mmCIF file of C-alpha atoms in Angstrom:
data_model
loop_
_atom_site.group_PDB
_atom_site.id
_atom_site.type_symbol
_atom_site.label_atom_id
_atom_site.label_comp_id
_atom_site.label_asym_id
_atom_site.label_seq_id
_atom_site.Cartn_x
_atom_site.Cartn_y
_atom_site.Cartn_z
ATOM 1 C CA UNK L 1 -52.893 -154.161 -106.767
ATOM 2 C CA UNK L 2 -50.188 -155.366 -104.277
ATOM 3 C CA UNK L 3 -49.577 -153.435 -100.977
ATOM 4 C CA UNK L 4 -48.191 -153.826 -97.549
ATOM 5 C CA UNK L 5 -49.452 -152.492 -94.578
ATOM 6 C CA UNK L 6 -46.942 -151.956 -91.611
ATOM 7 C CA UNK L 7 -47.857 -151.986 -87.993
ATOM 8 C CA UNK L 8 -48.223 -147.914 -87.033
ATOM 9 C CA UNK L 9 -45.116 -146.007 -84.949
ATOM 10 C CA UNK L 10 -43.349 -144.889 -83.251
ATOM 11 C CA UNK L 11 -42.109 -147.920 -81.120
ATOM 12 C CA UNK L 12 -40.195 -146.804 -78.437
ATOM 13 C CA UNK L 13 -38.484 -149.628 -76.075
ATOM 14 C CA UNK L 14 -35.675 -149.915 -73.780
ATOM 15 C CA UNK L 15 -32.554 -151.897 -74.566
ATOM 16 C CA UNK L 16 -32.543 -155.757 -74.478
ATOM 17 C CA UNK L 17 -36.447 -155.549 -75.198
ATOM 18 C CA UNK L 18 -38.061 -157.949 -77.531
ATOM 19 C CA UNK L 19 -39.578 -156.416 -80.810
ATOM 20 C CA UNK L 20 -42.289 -157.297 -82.954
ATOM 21 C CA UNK L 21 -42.793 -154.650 -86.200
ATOM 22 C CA UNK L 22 -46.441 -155.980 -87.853
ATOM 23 C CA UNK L 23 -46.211 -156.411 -91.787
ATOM 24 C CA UNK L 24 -49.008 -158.003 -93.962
ATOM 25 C CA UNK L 25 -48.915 -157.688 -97.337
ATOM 26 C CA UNK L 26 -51.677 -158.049 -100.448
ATOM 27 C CA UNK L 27 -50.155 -159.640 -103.290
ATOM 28 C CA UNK L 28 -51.130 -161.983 -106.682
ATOM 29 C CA UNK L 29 -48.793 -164.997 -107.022
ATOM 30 C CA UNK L 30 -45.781 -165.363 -105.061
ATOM 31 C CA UNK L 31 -44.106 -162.326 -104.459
ATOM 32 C CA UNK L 32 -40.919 -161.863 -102.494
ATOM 33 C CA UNK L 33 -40.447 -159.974 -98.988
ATOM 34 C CA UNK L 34 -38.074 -157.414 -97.856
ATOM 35 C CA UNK L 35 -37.298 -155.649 -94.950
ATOM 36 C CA UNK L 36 -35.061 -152.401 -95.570
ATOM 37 C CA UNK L 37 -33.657 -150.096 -92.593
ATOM 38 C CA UNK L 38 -32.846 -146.551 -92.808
ATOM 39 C CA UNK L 39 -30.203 -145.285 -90.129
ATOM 40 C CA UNK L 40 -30.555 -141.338 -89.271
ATOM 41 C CA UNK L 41 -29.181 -139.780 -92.027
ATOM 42 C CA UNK L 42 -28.441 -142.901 -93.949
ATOM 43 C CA UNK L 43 -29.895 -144.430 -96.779
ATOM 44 C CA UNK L 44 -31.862 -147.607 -97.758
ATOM 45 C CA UNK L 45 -30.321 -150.649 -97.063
ATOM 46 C CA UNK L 46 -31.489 -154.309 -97.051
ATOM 47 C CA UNK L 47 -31.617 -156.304 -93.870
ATOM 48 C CA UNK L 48 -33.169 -158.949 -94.497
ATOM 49 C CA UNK L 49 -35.852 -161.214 -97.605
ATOM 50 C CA UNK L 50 -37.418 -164.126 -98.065
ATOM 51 C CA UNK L 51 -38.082 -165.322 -101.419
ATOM 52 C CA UNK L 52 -40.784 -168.112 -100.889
ATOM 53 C CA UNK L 53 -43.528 -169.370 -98.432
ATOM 54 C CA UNK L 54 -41.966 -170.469 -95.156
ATOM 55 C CA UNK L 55 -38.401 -168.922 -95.781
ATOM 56 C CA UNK L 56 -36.797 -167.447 -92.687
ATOM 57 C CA UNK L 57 -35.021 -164.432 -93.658
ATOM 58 C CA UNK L 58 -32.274 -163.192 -91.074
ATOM 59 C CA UNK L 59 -29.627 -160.490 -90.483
ATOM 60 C CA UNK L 60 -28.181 -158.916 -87.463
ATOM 61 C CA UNK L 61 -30.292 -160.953 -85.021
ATOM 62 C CA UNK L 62 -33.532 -159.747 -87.054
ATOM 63 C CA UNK L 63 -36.063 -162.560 -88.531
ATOM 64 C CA UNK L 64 -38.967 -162.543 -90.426
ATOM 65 C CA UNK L 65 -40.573 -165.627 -91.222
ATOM 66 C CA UNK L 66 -42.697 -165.510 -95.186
ATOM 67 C CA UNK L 67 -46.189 -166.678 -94.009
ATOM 68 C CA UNK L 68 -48.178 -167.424 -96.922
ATOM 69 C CA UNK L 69 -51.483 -168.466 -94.979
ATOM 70 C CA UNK L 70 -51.325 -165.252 -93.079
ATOM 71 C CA UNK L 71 -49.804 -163.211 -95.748
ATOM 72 C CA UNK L 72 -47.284 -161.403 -93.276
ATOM 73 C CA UNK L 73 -43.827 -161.045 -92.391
ATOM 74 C CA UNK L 74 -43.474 -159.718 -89.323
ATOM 75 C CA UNK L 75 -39.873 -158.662 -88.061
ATOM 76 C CA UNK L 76 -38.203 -160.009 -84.889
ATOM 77 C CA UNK L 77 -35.016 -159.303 -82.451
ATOM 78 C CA UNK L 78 -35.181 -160.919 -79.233
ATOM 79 C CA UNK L 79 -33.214 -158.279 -77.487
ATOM 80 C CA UNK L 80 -32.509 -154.581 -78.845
ATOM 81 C CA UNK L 81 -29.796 -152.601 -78.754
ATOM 82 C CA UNK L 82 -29.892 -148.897 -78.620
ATOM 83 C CA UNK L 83 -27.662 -148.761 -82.410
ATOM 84 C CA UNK L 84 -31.340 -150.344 -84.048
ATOM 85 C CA UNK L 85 -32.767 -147.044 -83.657
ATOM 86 C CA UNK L 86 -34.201 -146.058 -87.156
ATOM 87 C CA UNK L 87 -37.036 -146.492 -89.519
ATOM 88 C CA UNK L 88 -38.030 -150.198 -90.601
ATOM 89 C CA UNK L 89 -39.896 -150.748 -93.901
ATOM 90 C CA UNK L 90 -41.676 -153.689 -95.141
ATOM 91 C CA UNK L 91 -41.660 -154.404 -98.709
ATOM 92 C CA UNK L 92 -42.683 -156.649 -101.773
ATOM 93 C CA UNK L 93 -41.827 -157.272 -105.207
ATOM 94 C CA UNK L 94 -44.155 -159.476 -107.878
ATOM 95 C CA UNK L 95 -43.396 -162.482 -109.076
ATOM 96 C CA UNK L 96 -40.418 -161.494 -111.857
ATOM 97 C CA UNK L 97 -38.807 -159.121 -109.059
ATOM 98 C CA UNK L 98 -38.436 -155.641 -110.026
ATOM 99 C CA UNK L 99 -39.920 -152.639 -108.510
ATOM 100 C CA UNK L 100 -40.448 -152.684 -104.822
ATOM 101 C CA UNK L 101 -43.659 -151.597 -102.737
ATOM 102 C CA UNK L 102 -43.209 -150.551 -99.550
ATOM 103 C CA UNK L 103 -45.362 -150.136 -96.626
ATOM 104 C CA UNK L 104 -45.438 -146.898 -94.614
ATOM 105 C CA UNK L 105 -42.572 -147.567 -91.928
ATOM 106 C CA UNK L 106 -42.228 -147.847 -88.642
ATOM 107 C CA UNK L 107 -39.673 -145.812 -86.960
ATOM 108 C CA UNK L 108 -38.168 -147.659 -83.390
ATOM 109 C CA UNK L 109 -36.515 -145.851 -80.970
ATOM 110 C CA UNK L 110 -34.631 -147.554 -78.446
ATOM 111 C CA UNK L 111 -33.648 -146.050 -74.803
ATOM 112 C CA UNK L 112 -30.610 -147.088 -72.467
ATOM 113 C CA UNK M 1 -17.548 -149.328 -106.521
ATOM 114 C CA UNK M 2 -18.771 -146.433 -104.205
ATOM 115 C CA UNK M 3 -22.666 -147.455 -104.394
ATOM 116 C CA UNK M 4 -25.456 -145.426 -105.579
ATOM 117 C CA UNK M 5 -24.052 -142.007 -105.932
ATOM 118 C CA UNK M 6 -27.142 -138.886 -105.983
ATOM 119 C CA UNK M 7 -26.445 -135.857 -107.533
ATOM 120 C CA UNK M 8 -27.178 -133.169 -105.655
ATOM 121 C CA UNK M 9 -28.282 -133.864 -102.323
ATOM 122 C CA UNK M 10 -30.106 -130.958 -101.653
ATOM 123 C CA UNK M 11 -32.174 -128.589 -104.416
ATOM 124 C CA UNK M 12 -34.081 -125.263 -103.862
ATOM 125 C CA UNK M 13 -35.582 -123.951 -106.159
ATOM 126 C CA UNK M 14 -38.318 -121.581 -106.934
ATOM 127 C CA UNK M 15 -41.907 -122.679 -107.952
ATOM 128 C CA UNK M 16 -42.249 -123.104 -111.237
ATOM 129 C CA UNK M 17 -38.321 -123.818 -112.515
ATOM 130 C CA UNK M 18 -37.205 -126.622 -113.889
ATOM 131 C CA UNK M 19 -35.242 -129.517 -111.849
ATOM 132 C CA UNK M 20 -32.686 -132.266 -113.141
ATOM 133 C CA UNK M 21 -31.319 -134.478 -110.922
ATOM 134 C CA UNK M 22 -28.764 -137.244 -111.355
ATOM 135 C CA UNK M 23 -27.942 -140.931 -110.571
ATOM 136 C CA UNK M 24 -24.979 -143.520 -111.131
ATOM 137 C CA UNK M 25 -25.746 -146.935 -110.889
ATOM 138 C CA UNK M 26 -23.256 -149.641 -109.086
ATOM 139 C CA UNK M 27 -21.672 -150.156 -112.791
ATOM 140 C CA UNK M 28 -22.571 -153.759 -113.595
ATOM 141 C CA UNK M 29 -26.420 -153.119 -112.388
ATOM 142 C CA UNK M 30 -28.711 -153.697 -115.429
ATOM 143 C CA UNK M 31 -31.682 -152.326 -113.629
ATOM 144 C CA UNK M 32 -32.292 -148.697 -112.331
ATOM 145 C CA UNK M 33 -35.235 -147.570 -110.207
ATOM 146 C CA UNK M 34 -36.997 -143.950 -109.206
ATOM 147 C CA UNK M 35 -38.408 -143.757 -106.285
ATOM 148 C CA UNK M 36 -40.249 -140.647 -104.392
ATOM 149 C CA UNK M 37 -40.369 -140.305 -100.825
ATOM 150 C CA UNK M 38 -42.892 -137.562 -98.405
ATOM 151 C CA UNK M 39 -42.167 -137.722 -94.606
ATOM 152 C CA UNK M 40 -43.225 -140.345 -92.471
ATOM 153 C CA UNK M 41 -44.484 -142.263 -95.733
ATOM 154 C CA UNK M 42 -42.352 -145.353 -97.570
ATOM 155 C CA UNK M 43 -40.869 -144.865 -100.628
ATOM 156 C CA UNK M 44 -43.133 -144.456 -103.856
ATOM 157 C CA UNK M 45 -42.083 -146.163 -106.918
ATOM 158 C CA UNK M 46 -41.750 -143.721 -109.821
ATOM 159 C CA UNK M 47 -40.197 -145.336 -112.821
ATOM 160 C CA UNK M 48 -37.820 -148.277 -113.934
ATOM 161 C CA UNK M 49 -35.075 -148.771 -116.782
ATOM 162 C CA UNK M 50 -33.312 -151.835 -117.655
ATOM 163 C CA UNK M 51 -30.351 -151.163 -119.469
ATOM 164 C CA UNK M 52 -31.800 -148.116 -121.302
ATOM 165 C CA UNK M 53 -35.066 -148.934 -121.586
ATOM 166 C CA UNK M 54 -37.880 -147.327 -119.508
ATOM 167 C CA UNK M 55 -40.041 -150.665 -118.479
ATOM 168 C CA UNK M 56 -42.641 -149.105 -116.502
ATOM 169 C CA UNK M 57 -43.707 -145.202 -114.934
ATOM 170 C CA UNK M 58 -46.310 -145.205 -112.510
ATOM 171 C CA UNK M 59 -49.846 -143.635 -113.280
ATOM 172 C CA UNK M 60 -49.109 -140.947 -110.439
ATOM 173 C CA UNK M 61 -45.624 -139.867 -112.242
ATOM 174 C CA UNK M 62 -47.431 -136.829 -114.039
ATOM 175 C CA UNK M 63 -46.227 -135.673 -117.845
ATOM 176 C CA UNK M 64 -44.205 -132.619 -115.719
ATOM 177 C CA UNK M 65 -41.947 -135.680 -115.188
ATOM 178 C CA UNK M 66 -39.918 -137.293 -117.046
ATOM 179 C CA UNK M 67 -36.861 -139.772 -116.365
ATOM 180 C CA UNK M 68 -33.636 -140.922 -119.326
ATOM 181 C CA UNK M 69 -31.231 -143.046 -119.007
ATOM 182 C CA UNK M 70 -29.780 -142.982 -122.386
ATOM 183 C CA UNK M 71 -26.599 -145.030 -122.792
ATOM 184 C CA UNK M 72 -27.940 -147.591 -119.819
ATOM 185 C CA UNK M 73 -25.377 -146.248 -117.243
ATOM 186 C CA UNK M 74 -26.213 -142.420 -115.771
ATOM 187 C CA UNK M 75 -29.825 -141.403 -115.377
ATOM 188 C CA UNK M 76 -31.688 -138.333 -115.447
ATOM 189 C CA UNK M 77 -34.860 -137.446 -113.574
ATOM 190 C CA UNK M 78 -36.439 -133.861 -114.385
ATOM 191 C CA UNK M 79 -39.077 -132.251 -113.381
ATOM 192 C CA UNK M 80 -40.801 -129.433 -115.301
ATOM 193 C CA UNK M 81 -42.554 -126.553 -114.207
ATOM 194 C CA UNK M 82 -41.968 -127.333 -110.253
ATOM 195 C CA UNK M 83 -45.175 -127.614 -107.709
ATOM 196 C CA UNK M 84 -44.846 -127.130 -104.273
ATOM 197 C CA UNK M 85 -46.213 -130.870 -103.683
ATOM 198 C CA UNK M 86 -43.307 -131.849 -105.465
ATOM 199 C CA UNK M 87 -41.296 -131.472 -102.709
ATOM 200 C CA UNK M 88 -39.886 -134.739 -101.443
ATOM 201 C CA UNK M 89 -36.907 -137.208 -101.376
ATOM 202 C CA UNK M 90 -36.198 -138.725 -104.645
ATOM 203 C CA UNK M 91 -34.442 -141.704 -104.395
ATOM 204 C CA UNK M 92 -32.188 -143.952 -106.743
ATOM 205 C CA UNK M 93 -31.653 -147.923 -106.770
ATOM 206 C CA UNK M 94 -30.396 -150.286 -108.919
ATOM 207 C CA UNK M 95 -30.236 -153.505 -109.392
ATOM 208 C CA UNK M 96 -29.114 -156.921 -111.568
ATOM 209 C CA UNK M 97 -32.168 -157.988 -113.684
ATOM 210 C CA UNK M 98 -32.142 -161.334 -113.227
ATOM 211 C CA UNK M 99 -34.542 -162.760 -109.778
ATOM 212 C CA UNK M 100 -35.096 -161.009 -106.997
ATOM 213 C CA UNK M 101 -32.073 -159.684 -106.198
ATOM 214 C CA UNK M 102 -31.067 -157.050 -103.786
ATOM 215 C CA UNK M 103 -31.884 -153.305 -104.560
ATOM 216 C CA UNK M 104 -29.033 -151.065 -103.226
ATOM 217 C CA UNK M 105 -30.279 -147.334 -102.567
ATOM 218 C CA UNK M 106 -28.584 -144.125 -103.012
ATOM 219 C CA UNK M 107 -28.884 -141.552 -100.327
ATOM 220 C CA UNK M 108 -31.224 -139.566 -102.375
ATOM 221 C CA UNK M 109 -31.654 -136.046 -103.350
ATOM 222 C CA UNK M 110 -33.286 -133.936 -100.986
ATOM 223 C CA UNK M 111 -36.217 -130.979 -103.003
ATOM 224 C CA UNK M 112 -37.903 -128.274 -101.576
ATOM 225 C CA UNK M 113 -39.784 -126.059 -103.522
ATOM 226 C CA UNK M 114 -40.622 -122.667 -102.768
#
């Protein structure tokens, strides 16, 4: 069945860092990629998708570029800010959309 | 249009009672999701509706659970006869049918059982 597998945390880094949070995925046909953020005591909340092979999704100075021949969409942020701090999850939906799979997180913690 | 809206945000309850919780859809949202969440783990997909029809449960939602959403607005998630390991974040989306549109979250509804 599909999955996604999410580099492990947490990831702590000071601010103005570049970050790199791992996601591959396992998926039949062409699903579509997510990347959700949950703020302390917040809920889920999109930041950013890509719908098909080579799409560059973007929000917020995050990016994740769909990589079909890798199967992974790894998130990017040339320089964080202290306000990223949360918990980062990958995720996936099959070909008609609908319910999401998620990976297993990654919670980043960024220091002044 | 407030969002997903979770009714209550916190249960405790006693092993073994019986647990209802609620959630309201962003109103012109055709689709509406279950999802169960453990710490440090992702969100687990339970069950879907569109409109009012349950599409799909997943083989790990056991028969003590079951989920209504019977005029395709409002739904329902209860759980019978309470475990311990039930104990989790249960979380709401919805979204429109059509593509792969965004799913907007609820804050959830925090259950411990004792």
């Amino acid at each position: 069945g599909n999955s996604v597998t999410q580099m492990e945390g947490p990831v702590t880094l000071s601010e103005e860092a570049f970050l790199t949070i791992n996601c591959t995925y396992t998926a039949t046909g062409y699903p579509s990629l997510f990347w959700y953020v949950q703020y302390p005591g917040e809920g889920l909340q999109l930041l950013l998708k890509a719908t098909k092979a080579d799409d560059k999704g973007s929000n917020k100075g995050f990016e994740a570029t769909y990589r079909k021949e890798t199967t992974s969409f790894h998130l990017e942020k040339g320089s964080v800010q202290v306000s990223d701090s949360a918990v980062y999850f990958c995720a996936l939906t099959g070909n008609q959309g609908g319910k999401l799979i998620f990976g297993q997180g990654t919670e980043l913690s960024v220091k002044p | 249009d407030t969002g997903v809206s979770q009714d209550p945000r916190h249960k405790i309850t006693k092993r073994g009672q019986n647990v209802t919780f609620r959630c309201d859809p962003i109103s012109e949202h055709n689709r509406l999701y279950w999802y169960r969440q453990t710490l440090g783990q992702g969100p687990e997909f339970l069950t879907y509706f569109q409109n009012e029809a349950q599409l799909e449960k997943s083989r790990l939602l056991s028969d003590r659970f079951s989920a209504e959403r019977p005029k395709g607005s409002f739904s329902t998630l209860e759980i019978q006869r309470t475990e311990q390991g039930d104990s989790a974040m249960y979380l709401c989306a919805s979204s429109l049918a059509q593509g792969h549109t965004e799913a907007f979250f609820g804050q959830g509804t925090r259950l411990t059982v004792v």
